[in-house]
């Protein structure tokens, strides 16, 4: 009897009912675990209806693409997109060309109704036709430089007039007026022009730090007087072979917007007092950056449309400290062909002399160290004798 009591005690423990609180806890845990595992897969009837509606909207678009290009043929779709992109680019260029032509037309119309040089109102003014207008930038103090140019590469007197009439080549020394109009400096230029008849006077106050403004006024002035294919600016201490210049320009006559010169990209100088210091250096990025490509300022040429663009937009074209940088900046964003012609920046002898002997006659020659021919008054004739194309070359070119 004693041995049976432990067995009866075990049976009582095993058969005891689980407490109600424990059952409740287990139920709650089971409920939460069920939500955790089934929530991400459970889709309500409302969600099913929304998904079906979205598919109904997408399917027709997919069907259209499939029906047009063929099922799974993605290369055809990419090809169509590429063609569309190319068509848009072509349309943009066409619009740009039309806008430029409109600017030229506006310039001509403005010139037709503008006042003439003698101050009288001209309502039926017709622009003079020319192939090229060449403006030689000069200053009040540069009379000896002008004489050195006249004695070498620039025809004088009747030859200059004949060059304009027969070849459509117009050449003028370009100068504004002094800070005191009608003063001694202005009268000296008037007297010189009476004798040589080779000046173009601008409505501009002369000054070295005003070259960007002078350039803008120069192009605005010449397009209002001459209807030319090209407009050139050159400094009065640079040697030019006119025949080579005209021959080069003629090759680009069919191009609508051409910017021709010896392209460079010099450093942006932020140091005050440095030559060619750029006060707005911060606009060109970090210190040590370089300018965008632009033609060196000693000589460059632009086509009619670009000169007209400058004339039309002159009031809003920004001017930088350096004239050549300013000109280059005006063409950024336009559909312009930049022509980098190294024959427009040959060195003085022996450089240009060797090239001439090899049959590669230079368009222009100067010394980089002086931004022109060093001591040009004394050396212009020597450069002309060593590197000149011959006085008859200009009369044999076709324009």
GROMACS .gro file of C-alpha atoms in nm:
model
  399
    1UNK     CA    1   0.000   0.000   0.000
    2UNK     CA    2   0.285   0.228   0.080
    3UNK     CA    3   0.442   0.175  -0.265
    4UNK     CA    4   0.126   0.283  -0.458
    5UNK     CA    5   0.099   0.642  -0.319
    6UNK     CA    6   0.366   0.806  -0.539
    7UNK     CA    7   0.198   0.671  -0.854
    8UNK     CA    8  -0.136   0.814  -0.754
    9UNK     CA    9   0.028   1.152  -0.684
   10UNK     CA   10   0.186   1.162  -1.041
   11UNK     CA   11  -0.150   1.089  -1.200
   12UNK     CA   12  -0.305   1.380  -1.018
   13UNK     CA   13  -0.028   1.618  -1.143
   14UNK     CA   14  -0.058   1.504  -1.505
   15UNK     CA   15  -0.434   1.534  -1.510
   16UNK     CA   16  -0.446   1.889  -1.364
   17UNK     CA   17  -0.614   2.153  -1.589
   18UNK     CA   18  -0.405   2.445  -1.743
   19UNK     CA   19  -0.470   2.783  -1.581
   20UNK     CA   20  -0.699   3.026  -1.769
   21UNK     CA   21  -0.437   3.304  -1.781
   22UNK     CA   22  -0.185   3.080  -1.959
   23UNK     CA   23  -0.444   2.983  -2.219
   24UNK     CA   24  -0.521   3.348  -2.281
   25UNK     CA   25  -0.154   3.438  -2.332
   26UNK     CA   26  -0.106   3.153  -2.577
   27UNK     CA   27  -0.409   3.263  -2.780
   28UNK     CA   28  -0.286   3.618  -2.803
   29UNK     CA   29   0.062   3.509  -2.915
   30UNK     CA   30  -0.090   3.285  -3.181
   31UNK     CA   31  -0.303   3.574  -3.307
   32UNK     CA   32  -0.012   3.813  -3.340
   33UNK     CA   33   0.213   3.556  -3.509
   34UNK     CA   34  -0.068   3.490  -3.755
   35UNK     CA   35  -0.093   3.855  -3.844
   36UNK     CA   36   0.283   3.879  -3.888
   37UNK     CA   37   0.312   3.595  -4.136
   38UNK     CA   38  -0.010   3.644  -4.327
   39UNK     CA   39  -0.034   4.027  -4.347
   40UNK     CA   40   0.208   4.066  -4.638
   41UNK     CA   41   0.025   3.810  -4.850
   42UNK     CA   42  -0.329   3.906  -4.768
   43UNK     CA   43  -0.496   4.105  -5.047
   44UNK     CA   44  -0.835   4.251  -4.986
   45UNK     CA   45  -1.104   4.245  -5.252
   46UNK     CA   46  -1.073   4.625  -5.282
   47UNK     CA   47  -0.700   4.598  -5.354
   48UNK     CA   48  -0.770   4.336  -5.617
   49UNK     CA   49  -1.017   4.567  -5.791
   50UNK     CA   50  -0.768   4.861  -5.791
   51UNK     CA   51  -0.493   4.641  -5.935
   52UNK     CA   52  -0.725   4.518  -6.209
   53UNK     CA   53  -0.818   4.879  -6.297
   54UNK     CA   54  -0.450   4.981  -6.326
   55UNK     CA   55  -0.377   4.686  -6.551
   56UNK     CA   56  -0.670   4.784  -6.769
   57UNK     CA   57  -0.510   5.129  -6.819
   58UNK     CA   58  -0.161   4.996  -6.888
   59UNK     CA   59  -0.259   4.711  -7.117
   60UNK     CA   60  -0.389   4.928  -7.404
   61UNK     CA   61  -0.058   5.124  -7.408
   62UNK     CA   62   0.138   4.803  -7.418
   63UNK     CA   63  -0.088   4.675  -7.693
   64UNK     CA   64  -0.029   4.988  -7.901
   65UNK     CA   65   0.348   4.950  -7.874
   66UNK     CA   66   0.328   4.578  -7.948
   67UNK     CA   67   0.101   4.628  -8.250
   68UNK     CA   68   0.320   4.905  -8.395
   69UNK     CA   69   0.667   4.769  -8.343
   70UNK     CA   70   0.612   4.399  -8.302
   71UNK     CA   71   0.615   4.211  -7.980
   72UNK     CA   72   0.947   4.219  -7.803
   73UNK     CA   73   1.122   4.423  -8.074
   74UNK     CA   74   1.279   4.684  -7.848
   75UNK     CA   75   1.545   4.785  -8.100
   76UNK     CA   76   1.281   4.932  -8.331
   77UNK     CA   77   1.145   5.140  -8.044
   78UNK     CA   78   1.493   5.277  -7.967
   79UNK     CA   79   1.544   5.350  -8.336
   80UNK     CA   80   1.223   5.550  -8.353
   81UNK     CA   81   1.322   5.750  -8.043
   82UNK     CA   82   1.664   5.826  -8.196
   83UNK     CA   83   1.507   5.945  -8.522
   84UNK     CA   84   1.270   6.170  -8.330
   85UNK     CA   85   1.560   6.318  -8.130
   86UNK     CA   86   1.756   6.386  -8.451
   87UNK     CA   87   1.452   6.550  -8.609
   88UNK     CA   88   1.417   6.781  -8.308
   89UNK     CA   89   1.786   6.877  -8.329
   90UNK     CA   90   1.749   6.952  -8.701
   91UNK     CA   91   1.442   7.163  -8.630
   92UNK     CA   92   1.631   7.357  -8.361
   93UNK     CA   93   1.910   7.437  -8.609
   94UNK     CA   94   1.658   7.547  -8.870
   95UNK     CA   95   1.489   7.778  -8.619
   96UNK     CA   96   1.828   7.918  -8.519
   97UNK     CA   97   1.913   7.989  -8.883
   98UNK     CA   98   1.579   8.161  -8.942
   99UNK     CA   99   1.622   8.374  -8.631
  100UNK     CA  100   1.966   8.482  -8.751
  101UNK     CA  101   1.830   8.568  -9.097
  102UNK     CA  102   1.556   8.769  -8.931
  103UNK     CA  103   1.822   8.960  -8.734
  104UNK     CA  104   2.001   9.042  -9.060
  105UNK     CA  105   1.675   9.163  -9.215
  106UNK     CA  106   1.601   9.379  -8.912
  107UNK     CA  107   1.949   9.531  -8.930
  108UNK     CA  108   1.901   9.616  -9.296
  109UNK     CA  109   1.561   9.768  -9.224
  110UNK     CA  110   1.701   9.974  -8.938
  111UNK     CA  111   1.984  10.098  -9.157
  112UNK     CA  112   1.739  10.189  -9.434
  113UNK     CA  113   1.547  10.429  -9.210
  114UNK     CA  114   1.842  10.559  -9.006
  115UNK     CA  115   2.015  10.892  -9.027
  116UNK     CA  116   2.299  10.924  -9.276
  117UNK     CA  117   2.653  11.012  -9.171
  118UNK     CA  118   2.607  11.381  -9.252
  119UNK     CA  119   2.311  11.401  -9.011
  120UNK     CA  120   2.032  11.421  -9.269
  121UNK     CA  121   1.742  11.176  -9.243
  122UNK     CA  122   1.760  10.901  -9.503
  123UNK     CA  123   1.443  10.700  -9.566
  124UNK     CA  124   1.563  10.515  -9.876
  125UNK     CA  125   1.922  10.435  -9.790
  126UNK     CA  126   2.062  10.132  -9.966
  127UNK     CA  127   2.351   9.946  -9.804
  128UNK     CA  128   2.673   9.933 -10.003
  129UNK     CA  129   2.754   9.584 -10.129
  130UNK     CA  130   3.095   9.441 -10.041
  131UNK     CA  131   3.270   9.110 -10.000
  132UNK     CA  132   3.456   9.208  -9.685
  133UNK     CA  133   3.499   9.512  -9.462
  134UNK     CA  134   3.838   9.525  -9.288
  135UNK     CA  135   3.864   9.758  -8.991
  136UNK     CA  136   4.216   9.844  -8.873
  137UNK     CA  137   4.194   9.934  -8.505
  138UNK     CA  138   4.403  10.242  -8.434
  139UNK     CA  139   4.448  10.520  -8.176
  140UNK     CA  140   4.520  10.894  -8.172
  141UNK     CA  141   4.887  10.833  -8.087
  142UNK     CA  142   4.942  10.578  -8.364
  143UNK     CA  143   4.998  10.797  -8.671
  144UNK     CA  144   5.342  10.647  -8.736
  145UNK     CA  145   5.193  10.297  -8.715
  146UNK     CA  146   4.931  10.393  -8.973
  147UNK     CA  147   5.203  10.527  -9.203
  148UNK     CA  148   5.396  10.199  -9.172
  149UNK     CA  149   5.083  10.008  -9.275
  150UNK     CA  150   5.015  10.239  -9.572
  151UNK     CA  151   5.373  10.196  -9.688
  152UNK     CA  152   5.348   9.816  -9.688
  153UNK     CA  153   5.031   9.606  -9.714
  154UNK     CA  154   4.754   9.867  -9.737
  155UNK     CA  155   4.690  10.019 -10.086
  156UNK     CA  156   4.663  10.397 -10.089
  157UNK     CA  157   4.469  10.659 -10.277
  158UNK     CA  158   4.318  10.547 -10.606
  159UNK     CA  159   4.429  10.187 -10.549
  160UNK     CA  160   4.230  10.170 -10.227
  161UNK     CA  161   3.923  10.304 -10.406
  162UNK     CA  162   3.974  10.063 -10.696
  163UNK     CA  163   4.005   9.770 -10.454
  164UNK     CA  164   3.667   9.862 -10.312
  165UNK     CA  165   3.497   9.909 -10.649
  166UNK     CA  166   3.644   9.609 -10.834
  167UNK     CA  167   3.692   9.353 -10.557
  168UNK     CA  168   3.440   9.457 -10.294
  169UNK     CA  169   3.721   9.488 -10.038
  170UNK     CA  170   3.669   9.783  -9.802
  171UNK     CA  171   3.956   9.881  -9.570
  172UNK     CA  172   3.942  10.159  -9.311
  173UNK     CA  173   4.135  10.271  -9.006
  174UNK     CA  174   3.880  10.263  -8.722
  175UNK     CA  175   3.882  10.527  -8.450
  176UNK     CA  176   3.633  10.704  -8.224
  177UNK     CA  177   3.667  11.052  -8.080
  178UNK     CA  178   3.844  11.204  -7.781
  179UNK     CA  179   3.691  11.288  -7.445
  180UNK     CA  180   3.665  11.646  -7.573
  181UNK     CA  181   3.501  11.616  -7.917
  182UNK     CA  182   3.636  11.866  -8.165
  183UNK     CA  183   3.959  11.906  -7.974
  184UNK     CA  184   4.317  11.889  -8.100
  185UNK     CA  185   4.319  11.508  -8.129
  186UNK     CA  186   3.998  11.495  -8.332
  187UNK     CA  187   4.109  11.776  -8.562
  188UNK     CA  188   4.436  11.594  -8.629
  189UNK     CA  189   4.246  11.280  -8.739
  190UNK     CA  190   4.013  11.491  -8.955
  191UNK     CA  191   4.312  11.649  -9.130
  192UNK     CA  192   4.475  11.309  -9.185
  193UNK     CA  193   4.151  11.165  -9.323
  194UNK     CA  194   4.113  11.456  -9.563
  195UNK     CA  195   4.447  11.357  -9.711
  196UNK     CA  196   4.420  10.976  -9.704
  197UNK     CA  197   4.043  10.912  -9.708
  198UNK     CA  198   4.086  10.581  -9.524
  199UNK     CA  199   3.917  10.639  -9.186
  200UNK     CA  200   3.592  10.518  -9.030
  201UNK     CA  201   3.492  10.734  -8.734
  202UNK     CA  202   3.289  10.573  -8.457
  203UNK     CA  203   3.056  10.726  -8.204
  204UNK     CA  204   3.284  10.613  -7.925
  205UNK     CA  205   3.522  10.767  -7.671
  206UNK     CA  206   3.870  10.622  -7.724
  207UNK     CA  207   4.049  10.446  -7.439
  208UNK     CA  208   4.249  10.124  -7.395
  209UNK     CA  209   4.006   9.988  -7.138
  210UNK     CA  210   3.715  10.052  -7.375
  211UNK     CA  211   3.822   9.811  -7.650
  212UNK     CA  212   3.530   9.574  -7.588
  213UNK     CA  213   3.285   9.860  -7.632
  214UNK     CA  214   3.474   9.983  -7.940
  215UNK     CA  215   3.453   9.638  -8.096
  216UNK     CA  216   3.078   9.623  -8.036
  217UNK     CA  217   3.025   9.968  -8.185
  218UNK     CA  218   3.251   9.886  -8.480
  219UNK     CA  219   3.045   9.585  -8.588
  220UNK     CA  220   2.718   9.768  -8.525
  221UNK     CA  221   2.840  10.057  -8.741
  222UNK     CA  222   2.975   9.864  -9.038
  223UNK     CA  223   2.666   9.642  -9.080
  224UNK     CA  224   2.460   9.960  -9.101
  225UNK     CA  225   2.678  10.092  -9.388
  226UNK     CA  226   2.797   9.789  -9.585
  227UNK     CA  227   2.616   9.469  -9.674
  228UNK     CA  228   2.922   9.243  -9.669
  229UNK     CA  229   2.978   8.869  -9.646
  230UNK     CA  230   3.251   8.914  -9.385
  231UNK     CA  231   3.373   9.172  -9.137
  232UNK     CA  232   3.733   9.171  -9.014
  233UNK     CA  233   3.905   9.346  -8.727
  234UNK     CA  234   4.287   9.378  -8.722
  235UNK     CA  235   4.530   9.582  -8.513
  236UNK     CA  236   4.753   9.848  -8.669
  237UNK     CA  237   5.074   9.672  -8.560
  238UNK     CA  238   5.000   9.346  -8.748
  239UNK     CA  239   5.123   9.258  -9.097
  240UNK     CA  240   4.853   9.122  -9.327
  241UNK     CA  241   4.869   8.950  -9.666
  242UNK     CA  242   4.540   9.065  -9.814
  243UNK     CA  243   4.539   8.807 -10.095
  244UNK     CA  244   4.568   8.516  -9.853
  245UNK     CA  245   4.304   8.667  -9.624
  246UNK     CA  246   4.051   8.708  -9.906
  247UNK     CA  247   4.123   8.359 -10.046
  248UNK     CA  248   4.064   8.206  -9.701
  249UNK     CA  249   3.740   8.395  -9.643
  250UNK     CA  250   3.607   8.293  -9.985
  251UNK     CA  251   3.623   7.927  -9.881
  252UNK     CA  252   3.363   7.993  -9.611
  253UNK     CA  253   3.131   8.212  -9.813
  254UNK     CA  254   2.852   7.954  -9.815
  255UNK     CA  255   2.862   7.914  -9.436
  256UNK     CA  256   2.598   8.119  -9.251
  257UNK     CA  257   2.770   8.172  -8.914
  258UNK     CA  258   3.149   8.155  -8.917
  259UNK     CA  259   3.403   8.284  -8.665
  260UNK     CA  260   3.757   8.267  -8.806
  261UNK     CA  261   4.081   8.332  -8.623
  262UNK     CA  262   4.372   8.186  -8.434
  263UNK     CA  263   4.183   8.020  -8.149
  264UNK     CA  264   4.336   8.018  -7.802
  265UNK     CA  265   4.241   7.951  -7.441
  266UNK     CA  266   4.458   8.157  -7.209
  267UNK     CA  267   4.457   8.160  -6.829
  268UNK     CA  268   4.207   8.375  -6.639
  269UNK     CA  269   4.425   8.621  -6.447
  270UNK     CA  270   4.280   8.714  -6.109
  271UNK     CA  271   4.579   8.912  -5.977
  272UNK     CA  272   4.520   9.286  -5.971
  273UNK     CA  273   4.781   9.478  -6.164
  274UNK     CA  274   4.860   9.190  -6.397
  275UNK     CA  275   4.842   9.251  -6.770
  276UNK     CA  276   4.507   9.127  -6.905
  277UNK     CA  277   4.368   9.112  -6.549
  278UNK     CA  278   4.010   8.983  -6.546
  279UNK     CA  279   3.805   9.156  -6.270
  280UNK     CA  280   3.525   8.902  -6.321
  281UNK     CA  281   3.758   8.604  -6.284
  282UNK     CA  282   3.517   8.435  -6.042
  283UNK     CA  283   3.271   8.373  -6.325
  284UNK     CA  284   3.515   8.129  -6.487
  285UNK     CA  285   3.531   7.883  -6.198
  286UNK     CA  286   3.815   7.805  -5.963
  287UNK     CA  287   4.143   7.993  -5.957
  288UNK     CA  288   4.378   7.872  -6.229
  289UNK     CA  289   4.101   7.801  -6.481
  290UNK     CA  290   4.129   7.897  -6.847
  291UNK     CA  291   3.901   8.089  -7.080
  292UNK     CA  292   3.677   7.923  -7.336
  293UNK     CA  293   3.820   7.900  -7.689
  294UNK     CA  294   3.818   8.233  -7.871
  295UNK     CA  295   4.010   8.405  -8.149
  296UNK     CA  296   4.314   8.606  -8.051
  297UNK     CA  297   4.243   8.978  -8.068
  298UNK     CA  298   4.515   9.076  -8.318
  299UNK     CA  299   4.299   8.969  -8.613
  300UNK     CA  300   3.974   8.778  -8.666
  301UNK     CA  301   3.681   8.760  -8.906
  302UNK     CA  302   3.311   8.699  -8.860
  303UNK     CA  303   3.035   8.640  -9.114
  304UNK     CA  304   2.743   8.873  -9.185
  305UNK     CA  305   2.493   8.695  -8.960
  306UNK     CA  306   2.719   8.720  -8.655
  307UNK     CA  307   2.788   9.089  -8.712
  308UNK     CA  308   2.413   9.146  -8.744
  309UNK     CA  309   2.359   8.950  -8.421
  310UNK     CA  310   2.600   9.183  -8.239
  311UNK     CA  311   2.427   9.487  -8.383
  312UNK     CA  312   2.078   9.372  -8.283
  313UNK     CA  313   2.176   9.260  -7.932
  314UNK     CA  314   2.442   9.524  -7.856
  315UNK     CA  315   2.263   9.670  -7.551
  316UNK     CA  316   2.255   9.336  -7.367
  317UNK     CA  317   2.589   9.183  -7.471
  318UNK     CA  318   2.818   9.165  -7.168
  319UNK     CA  319   3.168   9.311  -7.193
  320UNK     CA  320   3.466   9.154  -7.019
  321UNK     CA  321   3.795   9.333  -6.958
  322UNK     CA  322   3.957   9.184  -7.267
  323UNK     CA  323   3.811   9.252  -7.610
  324UNK     CA  324   3.882   8.911  -7.763
  325UNK     CA  325   3.723   8.734  -7.464
  326UNK     CA  326   3.415   8.954  -7.495
  327UNK     CA  327   3.371   8.870  -7.862
  328UNK     CA  328   3.410   8.497  -7.797
  329UNK     CA  329   3.157   8.510  -7.513
  330UNK     CA  330   2.894   8.667  -7.740
  331UNK     CA  331   2.892   8.357  -7.959
  332UNK     CA  332   2.866   8.097  -7.682
  333UNK     CA  333   2.531   7.926  -7.707
  334UNK     CA  334   2.492   8.012  -8.077
  335UNK     CA  335   2.520   7.763  -8.362
  336UNK     CA  336   2.855   7.903  -8.479
  337UNK     CA  337   3.137   7.732  -8.666
  338UNK     CA  338   3.471   7.816  -8.505
  339UNK     CA  339   3.756   7.802  -8.757
  340UNK     CA  340   4.102   7.774  -8.602
  341UNK     CA  341   4.339   7.906  -8.869
  342UNK     CA  342   4.699   7.914  -8.746
  343UNK     CA  343   4.811   8.109  -9.053
  344UNK     CA  344   4.645   8.410  -8.889
  345UNK     CA  345   4.902   8.414  -8.609
  346UNK     CA  346   5.240   8.348  -8.766
  347UNK     CA  347   5.548   8.489  -8.598
  348UNK     CA  348   5.769   8.754  -8.753
  349UNK     CA  349   6.088   8.649  -8.943
  350UNK     CA  350   6.226   8.392  -8.948
  351UNK     CA  351   5.895   8.211  -8.880
  352UNK     CA  352   5.678   8.369  -9.149
  353UNK     CA  353   5.979   8.389  -9.385
  354UNK     CA  354   6.038   8.012  -9.372
  355UNK     CA  355   5.669   7.946  -9.430
  356UNK     CA  356   5.661   8.183  -9.726
  357UNK     CA  357   5.962   8.012  -9.882
  358UNK     CA  358   5.788   7.675  -9.833
  359UNK     CA  359   5.480   7.805 -10.016
  360UNK     CA  360   5.269   7.847  -9.702
  361UNK     CA  361   5.214   8.221  -9.708
  362UNK     CA  362   5.075   8.353  -9.381
  363UNK     CA  363   4.762   8.562  -9.351
  364UNK     CA  364   4.896   8.763  -9.059
  365UNK     CA  365   5.225   8.795  -8.872
  366UNK     CA  366   5.308   8.946  -8.534
  367UNK     CA  367   5.504   8.880  -8.213
  368UNK     CA  368   5.314   8.716  -7.929
  369UNK     CA  369   5.540   8.883  -7.674
  370UNK     CA  370   5.425   9.228  -7.788
  371UNK     CA  371   5.070   9.133  -7.896
  372UNK     CA  372   5.172   9.279  -8.231
  373UNK     CA  373   5.495   9.337  -8.419
  374UNK     CA  374   5.750   9.458  -8.167
  375UNK     CA  375   5.860   9.809  -8.270
  376UNK     CA  376   5.623   9.785  -8.565
  377UNK     CA  377   5.701  10.132  -8.698
  378UNK     CA  378   6.063  10.034  -8.758
  379UNK     CA  379   6.007   9.667  -8.848
  380UNK     CA  380   5.685   9.658  -9.055
  381UNK     CA  381   5.870   9.711  -9.382
  382UNK     CA  382   6.122   9.433  -9.305
  383UNK     CA  383   5.839   9.191  -9.222
  384UNK     CA  384   5.664   9.288  -9.543
  385UNK     CA  385   5.976   9.232  -9.754
  386UNK     CA  386   6.045   8.893  -9.594
  387UNK     CA  387   5.692   8.756  -9.559
  388UNK     CA  388   5.480   8.952  -9.805
  389UNK     CA  389   5.288   8.774 -10.081
  390UNK     CA  390   5.372   9.039 -10.342
  391UNK     CA  391   5.186   9.359 -10.420
  392UNK     CA  392   5.001   9.204 -10.714
  393UNK     CA  393   4.851   8.911 -10.523
  394UNK     CA  394   4.542   9.096 -10.405
  395UNK     CA  395   4.442   9.185 -10.761
  396UNK     CA  396   4.440   8.821 -10.870
  397UNK     CA  397   4.203   8.685 -10.606
  398UNK     CA  398   3.841   8.601 -10.684
  399UNK     CA  399   3.571   8.732 -10.454
   0.00000   0.00000   0.00000
